[in-house]
Amino acid sequence: PDNVLDIMMNKNITRALKANGLSFPSIVLASIFSGVLLSVVFLFLFIGFSAFSDPKNPVAGMLNTVLTLVVSLVALQMGRAVDVEEMHENVERLEQDIMIDIQDTIHAVLHQVEQASKLISQMRLEGGEERLGSDAGSSEVSSVSSSSAEESDEQ
């Protein structure tokens, strides 16, 4: 059923993400940290611009330019520190781990369904035998009662 598959997929994806350090709280903390870091960079730039913002002084203008270039270069180096190839490999590895985990879960559920099916069919067979036995018992009772009725008629 679609509902069961959706539930299994969501639980397994969540479990695999948590196993690889990508739980909801860690993502929220990383996002907050990035936001705070961005705010600090803007604060640094605005304070630097206000400290060196004398329109008549060419040195102040050059300091503002250097300040902007330094922040840009630091941000560029931080961006280069993340290896794109490694990131893609990590995403593919995580994807494979999730798929293997989902396959294992599906096999376990399939095994449980097969066992339940066997149990149900066994219960139906046992229930059918009991019904047959009770039908045979009732036919024995009716044959006994009919034979005793015939005996009483003969007397």
Short mmCIF file of N, CA and C in Angstrom, two decimals:
data_model
loop_
_atom_site.label_atom_id
_atom_site.label_comp_id
_atom_site.label_asym_id
_atom_site.label_seq_id
_atom_site.Cartn_x
_atom_site.Cartn_y
_atom_site.Cartn_z
N PRO A 1 0.82 -1.20 0.00
CA PRO A 1 0.00 0.00 0.00
C PRO A 1 0.86 1.26 0.00
N ASP A 2 0.34 2.30 -0.62
CA ASP A 2 1.10 3.55 -0.75
C ASP A 2 1.39 4.19 0.59
N ASN A 3 0.42 4.16 1.52
CA ASN A 3 0.61 4.79 2.82
C ASN A 3 1.75 4.13 3.59
N VAL A 4 1.79 2.81 3.57
CA VAL A 4 2.84 2.08 4.29
C VAL A 4 4.19 2.38 3.67
N LEU A 5 4.24 2.42 2.33
CA LEU A 5 5.50 2.71 1.65
C LEU A 5 5.98 4.12 1.97
N ASP A 6 5.06 5.09 2.00
CA ASP A 6 5.45 6.46 2.36
C ASP A 6 6.00 6.54 3.77
N ILE A 7 5.35 5.87 4.70
CA ILE A 7 5.81 5.88 6.09
C ILE A 7 7.19 5.24 6.19
N MET A 8 7.37 4.09 5.51
CA MET A 8 8.67 3.41 5.55
C MET A 8 9.76 4.28 4.94
N MET A 9 9.46 4.93 3.83
CA MET A 9 10.46 5.78 3.16
C MET A 9 10.84 6.94 4.08
N ASN A 10 9.85 7.61 4.66
CA ASN A 10 10.15 8.76 5.52
C ASN A 10 10.98 8.35 6.73
N LYS A 11 10.61 7.25 7.38
CA LYS A 11 11.35 6.81 8.56
C LYS A 11 12.77 6.40 8.21
N ASN A 12 12.94 5.70 7.10
CA ASN A 12 14.28 5.25 6.73
C ASN A 12 15.17 6.39 6.26
N ILE A 13 14.60 7.34 5.54
CA ILE A 13 15.39 8.49 5.11
C ILE A 13 15.80 9.30 6.32
N THR A 14 14.88 9.50 7.26
CA THR A 14 15.21 10.24 8.48
C THR A 14 16.28 9.52 9.27
N ARG A 15 16.16 8.19 9.39
CA ARG A 15 17.16 7.41 10.14
C ARG A 15 18.53 7.48 9.46
N ALA A 16 18.57 7.40 8.14
CA ALA A 16 19.85 7.46 7.43
C ALA A 16 20.47 8.84 7.53
N LEU A 17 19.66 9.88 7.47
CA LEU A 17 20.19 11.24 7.61
C LEU A 17 20.76 11.45 9.01
N LYS A 18 20.05 10.96 10.03
CA LYS A 18 20.56 11.08 11.40
C LYS A 18 21.86 10.31 11.57
N ALA A 19 21.96 9.14 10.95
CA ALA A 19 23.18 8.34 11.06
C ALA A 19 24.37 9.04 10.43
N ASN A 20 24.11 9.94 9.48
CA ASN A 20 25.19 10.67 8.83
C ASN A 20 25.31 12.11 9.32
N GLY A 21 24.73 12.39 10.47
CA GLY A 21 24.89 13.70 11.08
C GLY A 21 24.04 14.79 10.47
N LEU A 22 22.98 14.44 9.82
CA LEU A 22 22.11 15.43 9.18
C LEU A 22 20.72 15.41 9.79
N SER A 23 20.65 15.43 11.09
CA SER A 23 19.35 15.46 11.75
C SER A 23 18.79 16.89 11.70
N PHE A 24 17.52 17.02 12.00
CA PHE A 24 16.87 18.32 11.95
C PHE A 24 17.56 19.34 12.88
N PRO A 25 17.86 18.97 14.14
CA PRO A 25 18.54 19.94 15.00
C PRO A 25 19.92 20.37 14.48
N SER A 26 20.67 19.44 13.90
CA SER A 26 22.00 19.82 13.40
C SER A 26 21.88 20.74 12.19
N ILE A 27 20.87 20.53 11.35
CA ILE A 27 20.67 21.41 10.20
C ILE A 27 20.25 22.80 10.67
N VAL A 28 19.37 22.86 11.67
CA VAL A 28 18.94 24.15 12.20
C VAL A 28 20.13 24.89 12.82
N LEU A 29 20.96 24.18 13.59
CA LEU A 29 22.13 24.82 14.19
C LEU A 29 23.11 25.32 13.13
N ALA A 30 23.33 24.54 12.09
CA ALA A 30 24.22 24.98 11.01
C ALA A 30 23.66 26.22 10.31
N SER A 31 22.34 26.25 10.13
CA SER A 31 21.71 27.41 9.49
C SER A 31 21.83 28.65 10.37
N ILE A 32 21.60 28.48 11.67
CA ILE A 32 21.73 29.61 12.60
C ILE A 32 23.17 30.11 12.63
N PHE A 33 24.13 29.18 12.66
CA PHE A 33 25.53 29.56 12.66
C PHE A 33 25.89 30.34 11.39
N SER A 34 25.40 29.90 10.25
CA SER A 34 25.67 30.61 8.99
C SER A 34 25.05 32.00 9.01
N GLY A 35 23.84 32.11 9.53
CA GLY A 35 23.19 33.42 9.63
C GLY A 35 23.94 34.37 10.54
N VAL A 36 24.41 33.85 11.68
CA VAL A 36 25.18 34.68 12.61
C VAL A 36 26.50 35.10 11.97
N LEU A 37 27.16 34.18 11.27
CA LEU A 37 28.42 34.49 10.60
C LEU A 37 28.21 35.57 9.53
N LEU A 38 27.13 35.46 8.76
CA LEU A 38 26.82 36.47 7.75
C LEU A 38 26.55 37.83 8.40
N SER A 39 25.84 37.83 9.52
CA SER A 39 25.56 39.08 10.24
C SER A 39 26.85 39.71 10.75
N VAL A 40 27.76 38.90 11.25
CA VAL A 40 29.04 39.42 11.75
C VAL A 40 29.85 40.03 10.60
N VAL A 41 29.83 39.39 9.45
CA VAL A 41 30.56 39.93 8.29
C VAL A 41 29.97 41.27 7.88
N PHE A 42 28.64 41.36 7.80
CA PHE A 42 28.02 42.64 7.44
C PHE A 42 28.30 43.71 8.50
N LEU A 43 28.26 43.31 9.75
CA LEU A 43 28.55 44.25 10.83
C LEU A 43 29.99 44.77 10.70
N PHE A 44 30.91 43.86 10.42
CA PHE A 44 32.31 44.24 10.22
C PHE A 44 32.44 45.23 9.07
N LEU A 45 31.76 44.97 7.96
CA LEU A 45 31.84 45.87 6.81
C LEU A 45 31.23 47.23 7.11
N PHE A 46 30.06 47.25 7.74
CA PHE A 46 29.39 48.53 8.01
C PHE A 46 30.19 49.36 9.02
N ILE A 47 30.73 48.71 10.05
CA ILE A 47 31.55 49.46 11.01
C ILE A 47 32.82 49.97 10.33
N GLY A 48 33.41 49.13 9.48
CA GLY A 48 34.61 49.56 8.76
C GLY A 48 34.32 50.71 7.82
N PHE A 49 33.18 50.67 7.14
CA PHE A 49 32.83 51.76 6.23
C PHE A 49 32.56 53.05 7.00
N SER A 50 31.90 52.92 8.14
CA SER A 50 31.61 54.14 8.90
C SER A 50 32.87 54.72 9.54
N ALA A 51 33.83 53.85 9.87
CA ALA A 51 35.09 54.34 10.47
C ALA A 51 35.94 55.07 9.44
N PHE A 52 35.88 54.61 8.19
CA PHE A 52 36.72 55.21 7.16
C PHE A 52 35.88 55.84 6.06
N SER A 53 34.90 56.62 6.45
CA SER A 53 34.03 57.22 5.43
C SER A 53 34.15 58.74 5.41
N ASP A 54 35.34 59.22 5.15
CA ASP A 54 35.56 60.65 4.97
C ASP A 54 35.64 60.91 3.48
N PRO A 55 34.63 61.58 2.91
CA PRO A 55 34.61 61.76 1.46
C PRO A 55 35.78 62.58 0.91
N LYS A 56 36.42 63.38 1.76
CA LYS A 56 37.51 64.23 1.29
C LYS A 56 38.86 63.53 1.38
N ASN A 57 38.91 62.39 2.05
CA ASN A 57 40.18 61.70 2.27
C ASN A 57 40.28 60.50 1.32
N PRO A 58 41.24 60.51 0.37
CA PRO A 58 41.37 59.39 -0.56
C PRO A 58 41.87 58.11 0.13
N VAL A 59 42.58 58.24 1.24
CA VAL A 59 43.07 57.08 1.97
C VAL A 59 41.88 56.31 2.56
N ALA A 60 40.89 57.02 3.06
CA ALA A 60 39.70 56.37 3.62
C ALA A 60 38.96 55.58 2.54
N GLY A 61 38.87 56.12 1.34
CA GLY A 61 38.23 55.42 0.24
C GLY A 61 39.00 54.16 -0.14
N MET A 62 40.32 54.26 -0.13
CA MET A 62 41.14 53.10 -0.45
C MET A 62 41.00 52.02 0.63
N LEU A 63 40.92 52.45 1.90
CA LEU A 63 40.74 51.49 2.99
C LEU A 63 39.40 50.77 2.86
N ASN A 64 38.35 51.51 2.46
CA ASN A 64 37.05 50.87 2.24
C ASN A 64 37.14 49.84 1.12
N THR A 65 37.86 50.18 0.07
CA THR A 65 38.03 49.25 -1.05
C THR A 65 38.81 48.02 -0.61
N VAL A 66 39.91 48.22 0.13
CA VAL A 66 40.72 47.11 0.61
C VAL A 66 39.90 46.23 1.56
N LEU A 67 39.12 46.87 2.41
CA LEU A 67 38.29 46.13 3.36
C LEU A 67 37.30 45.23 2.60
N THR A 68 36.66 45.76 1.58
CA THR A 68 35.73 44.98 0.78
C THR A 68 36.44 43.84 0.06
N LEU A 69 37.62 44.12 -0.50
CA LEU A 69 38.37 43.08 -1.20
C LEU A 69 38.82 41.97 -0.26
N VAL A 70 39.26 42.33 0.95
CA VAL A 70 39.70 41.31 1.91
C VAL A 70 38.55 40.41 2.30
N VAL A 71 37.39 40.99 2.59
CA VAL A 71 36.23 40.18 2.95
C VAL A 71 35.82 39.29 1.78
N SER A 72 35.87 39.81 0.57
CA SER A 72 35.53 39.01 -0.62
C SER A 72 36.51 37.86 -0.80
N LEU A 73 37.80 38.12 -0.63
CA LEU A 73 38.80 37.06 -0.78
C LEU A 73 38.65 35.98 0.29
N VAL A 74 38.36 36.38 1.52
CA VAL A 74 38.15 35.40 2.60
C VAL A 74 36.94 34.54 2.29
N ALA A 75 35.86 35.18 1.82
CA ALA A 75 34.66 34.41 1.48
C ALA A 75 34.94 33.47 0.30
N LEU A 76 35.73 33.93 -0.65
CA LEU A 76 36.08 33.08 -1.79
C LEU A 76 36.91 31.87 -1.35
N GLN A 77 37.85 32.09 -0.46
CA GLN A 77 38.68 30.99 0.04
C GLN A 77 37.85 30.00 0.86
N MET A 78 36.91 30.52 1.63
CA MET A 78 36.04 29.63 2.40
C MET A 78 35.17 28.80 1.46
N GLY A 79 34.74 29.40 0.36
CA GLY A 79 33.95 28.66 -0.63
C GLY A 79 34.78 27.61 -1.34
N ARG A 80 36.05 27.91 -1.58
CA ARG A 80 36.93 26.95 -2.23
C ARG A 80 37.33 25.81 -1.30
N ALA A 81 37.23 26.04 0.00
CA ALA A 81 37.59 25.00 0.97
C ALA A 81 36.65 23.80 0.86
N VAL A 82 35.44 24.04 0.37
CA VAL A 82 34.49 22.95 0.18
C VAL A 82 34.79 22.31 -1.17
N ASP A 83 35.20 21.05 -1.14
CA ASP A 83 35.52 20.33 -2.36
C ASP A 83 34.23 19.81 -2.98
N VAL A 84 33.94 20.28 -4.18
CA VAL A 84 32.69 19.92 -4.85
C VAL A 84 32.67 18.43 -5.17
N GLU A 85 33.79 17.90 -5.61
CA GLU A 85 33.84 16.47 -5.92
C GLU A 85 33.56 15.63 -4.67
N GLU A 86 34.18 16.00 -3.58
CA GLU A 86 33.98 15.27 -2.33
C GLU A 86 32.54 15.38 -1.86
N MET A 87 31.96 16.56 -2.04
CA MET A 87 30.57 16.76 -1.63
C MET A 87 29.65 15.85 -2.46
N HIS A 88 29.89 15.77 -3.78
CA HIS A 88 29.07 14.90 -4.62
C HIS A 88 29.25 13.44 -4.24
N GLU A 89 30.47 13.03 -3.91
CA GLU A 89 30.71 11.65 -3.48
C GLU A 89 29.98 11.35 -2.18
N ASN A 90 29.99 12.32 -1.25
CA ASN A 90 29.28 12.13 0.02
C ASN A 90 27.77 12.01 -0.20
N VAL A 91 27.24 12.81 -1.11
CA VAL A 91 25.81 12.75 -1.40
C VAL A 91 25.46 11.40 -2.02
N GLU A 92 26.28 10.93 -2.96
CA GLU A 92 26.03 9.63 -3.58
C GLU A 92 26.14 8.50 -2.57
N ARG A 93 27.12 8.57 -1.66
CA ARG A 93 27.28 7.55 -0.63
C ARG A 93 26.06 7.55 0.30
N LEU A 94 25.61 8.73 0.68
CA LEU A 94 24.43 8.84 1.53
C LEU A 94 23.20 8.28 0.82
N GLU A 95 23.08 8.57 -0.45
CA GLU A 95 21.97 8.06 -1.24
C GLU A 95 21.99 6.53 -1.29
N GLN A 96 23.17 5.95 -1.49
CA GLN A 96 23.29 4.49 -1.52
C GLN A 96 22.97 3.89 -0.16
N ASP A 97 23.44 4.52 0.90
CA ASP A 97 23.14 4.02 2.25
C ASP A 97 21.64 4.02 2.51
N ILE A 98 20.97 5.08 2.09
CA ILE A 98 19.52 5.17 2.29
C ILE A 98 18.81 4.08 1.49
N MET A 99 19.25 3.88 0.26
CA MET A 99 18.60 2.86 -0.58
C MET A 99 18.82 1.46 -0.02
N ILE A 100 20.01 1.17 0.48
CA ILE A 100 20.28 -0.14 1.09
C ILE A 100 19.42 -0.33 2.33
N ASP A 101 19.31 0.71 3.14
CA ASP A 101 18.49 0.64 4.35
C ASP A 101 17.03 0.41 4.00
N ILE A 102 16.55 1.09 2.96
CA ILE A 102 15.15 0.91 2.54
C ILE A 102 14.94 -0.50 2.00
N GLN A 103 15.91 -1.01 1.23
CA GLN A 103 15.80 -2.37 0.72
C GLN A 103 15.73 -3.38 1.85
N ASP A 104 16.59 -3.21 2.86
CA ASP A 104 16.56 -4.12 4.01
C ASP A 104 15.21 -4.07 4.71
N THR A 105 14.67 -2.88 4.86
CA THR A 105 13.37 -2.74 5.52
C THR A 105 12.27 -3.39 4.69
N ILE A 106 12.31 -3.19 3.38
CA ILE A 106 11.30 -3.79 2.51
C ILE A 106 11.38 -5.30 2.57
N HIS A 107 12.60 -5.84 2.59
CA HIS A 107 12.76 -7.30 2.70
C HIS A 107 12.21 -7.81 4.03
N ALA A 108 12.45 -7.06 5.10
CA ALA A 108 11.93 -7.47 6.42
C ALA A 108 10.41 -7.44 6.42
N VAL A 109 9.82 -6.40 5.84
CA VAL A 109 8.36 -6.31 5.78
C VAL A 109 7.80 -7.42 4.89
N LEU A 110 8.47 -7.70 3.78
CA LEU A 110 8.03 -8.77 2.89
C LEU A 110 8.06 -10.11 3.62
N HIS A 111 9.11 -10.35 4.40
CA HIS A 111 9.21 -11.58 5.18
C HIS A 111 8.06 -11.67 6.20
N GLN A 112 7.76 -10.55 6.84
CA GLN A 112 6.67 -10.53 7.81
C GLN A 112 5.33 -10.79 7.13
N VAL A 113 5.13 -10.23 5.95
CA VAL A 113 3.88 -10.44 5.22
C VAL A 113 3.76 -11.91 4.81
N GLU A 114 4.87 -12.51 4.36
CA GLU A 114 4.84 -13.92 3.98
C GLU A 114 4.52 -14.80 5.19
N GLN A 115 5.13 -14.49 6.34
CA GLN A 115 4.85 -15.27 7.54
C GLN A 115 3.40 -15.11 7.96
N ALA A 116 2.88 -13.89 7.88
CA ALA A 116 1.48 -13.66 8.24
C ALA A 116 0.55 -14.41 7.29
N SER A 117 0.90 -14.42 6.00
CA SER A 117 0.08 -15.14 5.03
C SER A 117 0.07 -16.64 5.33
N LYS A 118 1.24 -17.19 5.65
CA LYS A 118 1.31 -18.61 6.00
C LYS A 118 0.48 -18.90 7.25
N LEU A 119 0.59 -18.02 8.24
CA LEU A 119 -0.15 -18.20 9.48
C LEU A 119 -1.66 -18.15 9.23
N ILE A 120 -2.08 -17.20 8.41
CA ILE A 120 -3.51 -17.08 8.12
C ILE A 120 -4.01 -18.30 7.38
N SER A 121 -3.24 -18.76 6.38
CA SER A 121 -3.69 -19.95 5.65
C SER A 121 -3.70 -21.18 6.55
N GLN A 122 -2.74 -21.28 7.46
CA GLN A 122 -2.71 -22.41 8.40
C GLN A 122 -3.91 -22.34 9.34
N MET A 123 -4.23 -21.13 9.79
CA MET A 123 -5.40 -20.97 10.67
C MET A 123 -6.69 -21.31 9.92
N ARG A 124 -6.75 -20.97 8.64
CA ARG A 124 -7.95 -21.30 7.86
C ARG A 124 -8.07 -22.81 7.70
N LEU A 125 -6.92 -23.47 7.45
CA LEU A 125 -6.97 -24.92 7.32
C LEU A 125 -7.41 -25.57 8.62
N GLU A 126 -6.85 -25.13 9.73
CA GLU A 126 -7.25 -25.70 11.04
C GLU A 126 -8.70 -25.38 11.33
N GLY A 127 -9.13 -24.20 11.00
CA GLY A 127 -10.52 -23.83 11.21
C GLY A 127 -11.44 -24.63 10.32
N GLY A 128 -11.01 -24.94 9.09
CA GLY A 128 -11.81 -25.76 8.18
C GLY A 128 -11.91 -27.18 8.68
N GLU A 129 -10.82 -27.73 9.23
CA GLU A 129 -10.85 -29.08 9.78
C GLU A 129 -11.79 -29.15 10.97
N GLU A 130 -11.76 -28.10 11.81
CA GLU A 130 -12.67 -28.09 12.96
C GLU A 130 -14.12 -28.06 12.49
N ARG A 131 -14.36 -27.24 11.42
CA ARG A 131 -15.71 -27.19 10.90
C ARG A 131 -16.11 -28.52 10.29
N LEU A 132 -15.18 -29.15 9.59
CA LEU A 132 -15.48 -30.46 9.03
C LEU A 132 -15.72 -31.46 10.14
N GLY A 133 -14.90 -31.39 11.18
CA GLY A 133 -15.08 -32.29 12.32
C GLY A 133 -16.41 -32.04 13.00
N SER A 134 -16.80 -30.80 13.13
CA SER A 134 -18.09 -30.52 13.76
C SER A 134 -19.23 -30.92 12.85
N ASP A 135 -19.04 -30.78 11.53
CA ASP A 135 -20.06 -31.25 10.59
C ASP A 135 -20.17 -32.77 10.66
N ALA A 136 -19.02 -33.45 10.75
CA ALA A 136 -19.04 -34.91 10.85
C ALA A 136 -19.69 -35.32 12.16
N GLY A 137 -19.41 -34.62 13.22
CA GLY A 137 -20.01 -34.92 14.51
C GLY A 137 -21.51 -34.72 14.48
N SER A 138 -21.95 -33.67 13.81
CA SER A 138 -23.38 -33.43 13.75
C SER A 138 -24.06 -34.47 12.87
N SER A 139 -23.34 -34.92 11.80
CA SER A 139 -23.95 -35.97 10.98
C SER A 139 -23.99 -37.29 11.75
N GLU A 140 -22.99 -37.54 12.61
CA GLU A 140 -23.02 -38.74 13.43
C GLU A 140 -24.19 -38.67 14.40
N VAL A 141 -24.40 -37.49 14.98
CA VAL A 141 -25.51 -37.32 15.91
C VAL A 141 -26.83 -37.54 15.19
N SER A 142 -26.95 -36.99 13.99
CA SER A 142 -28.21 -37.16 13.25
C SER A 142 -28.40 -38.61 12.83
N SER A 143 -27.31 -39.31 12.48
CA SER A 143 -27.46 -40.72 12.10
C SER A 143 -27.82 -41.56 13.32
N VAL A 144 -27.23 -41.22 14.48
CA VAL A 144 -27.56 -41.94 15.70
C VAL A 144 -29.02 -41.71 16.07
N SER A 145 -29.46 -40.47 15.97
CA SER A 145 -30.84 -40.17 16.34
C SER A 145 -31.82 -40.79 15.35
N SER A 146 -31.45 -40.82 14.07
CA SER A 146 -32.35 -41.44 13.10
C SER A 146 -32.39 -42.96 13.28
N SER A 147 -31.25 -43.56 13.61
CA SER A 147 -31.26 -45.01 13.84
C SER A 147 -32.04 -45.34 15.11
N SER A 148 -31.96 -44.51 16.15
CA SER A 148 -32.74 -44.78 17.35
C SER A 148 -34.22 -44.54 17.08
N ALA A 149 -34.52 -43.64 16.19
CA ALA A 149 -35.93 -43.43 15.84
C ALA A 149 -36.45 -44.62 15.06
N GLU A 150 -35.61 -45.19 14.19
CA GLU A 150 -36.03 -46.38 13.44
C GLU A 150 -36.23 -47.57 14.37
N GLU A 151 -35.36 -47.70 15.36
CA GLU A 151 -35.48 -48.81 16.31
C GLU A 151 -36.76 -48.69 17.12
N SER A 152 -37.11 -47.49 17.50
CA SER A 152 -38.32 -47.31 18.29
C SER A 152 -39.54 -47.57 17.43
N ASP A 153 -39.46 -47.29 16.11
CA ASP A 153 -40.58 -47.57 15.23
C ASP A 153 -40.75 -49.09 15.05
N GLU A 154 -39.67 -49.83 15.02
CA GLU A 154 -39.73 -51.26 14.85
C GLU A 154 -40.35 -51.94 16.08
N GLN A 155 -40.15 -51.39 17.21
CA GLN A 155 -40.67 -52.03 18.43
C GLN A 155 -42.13 -51.73 18.49
#
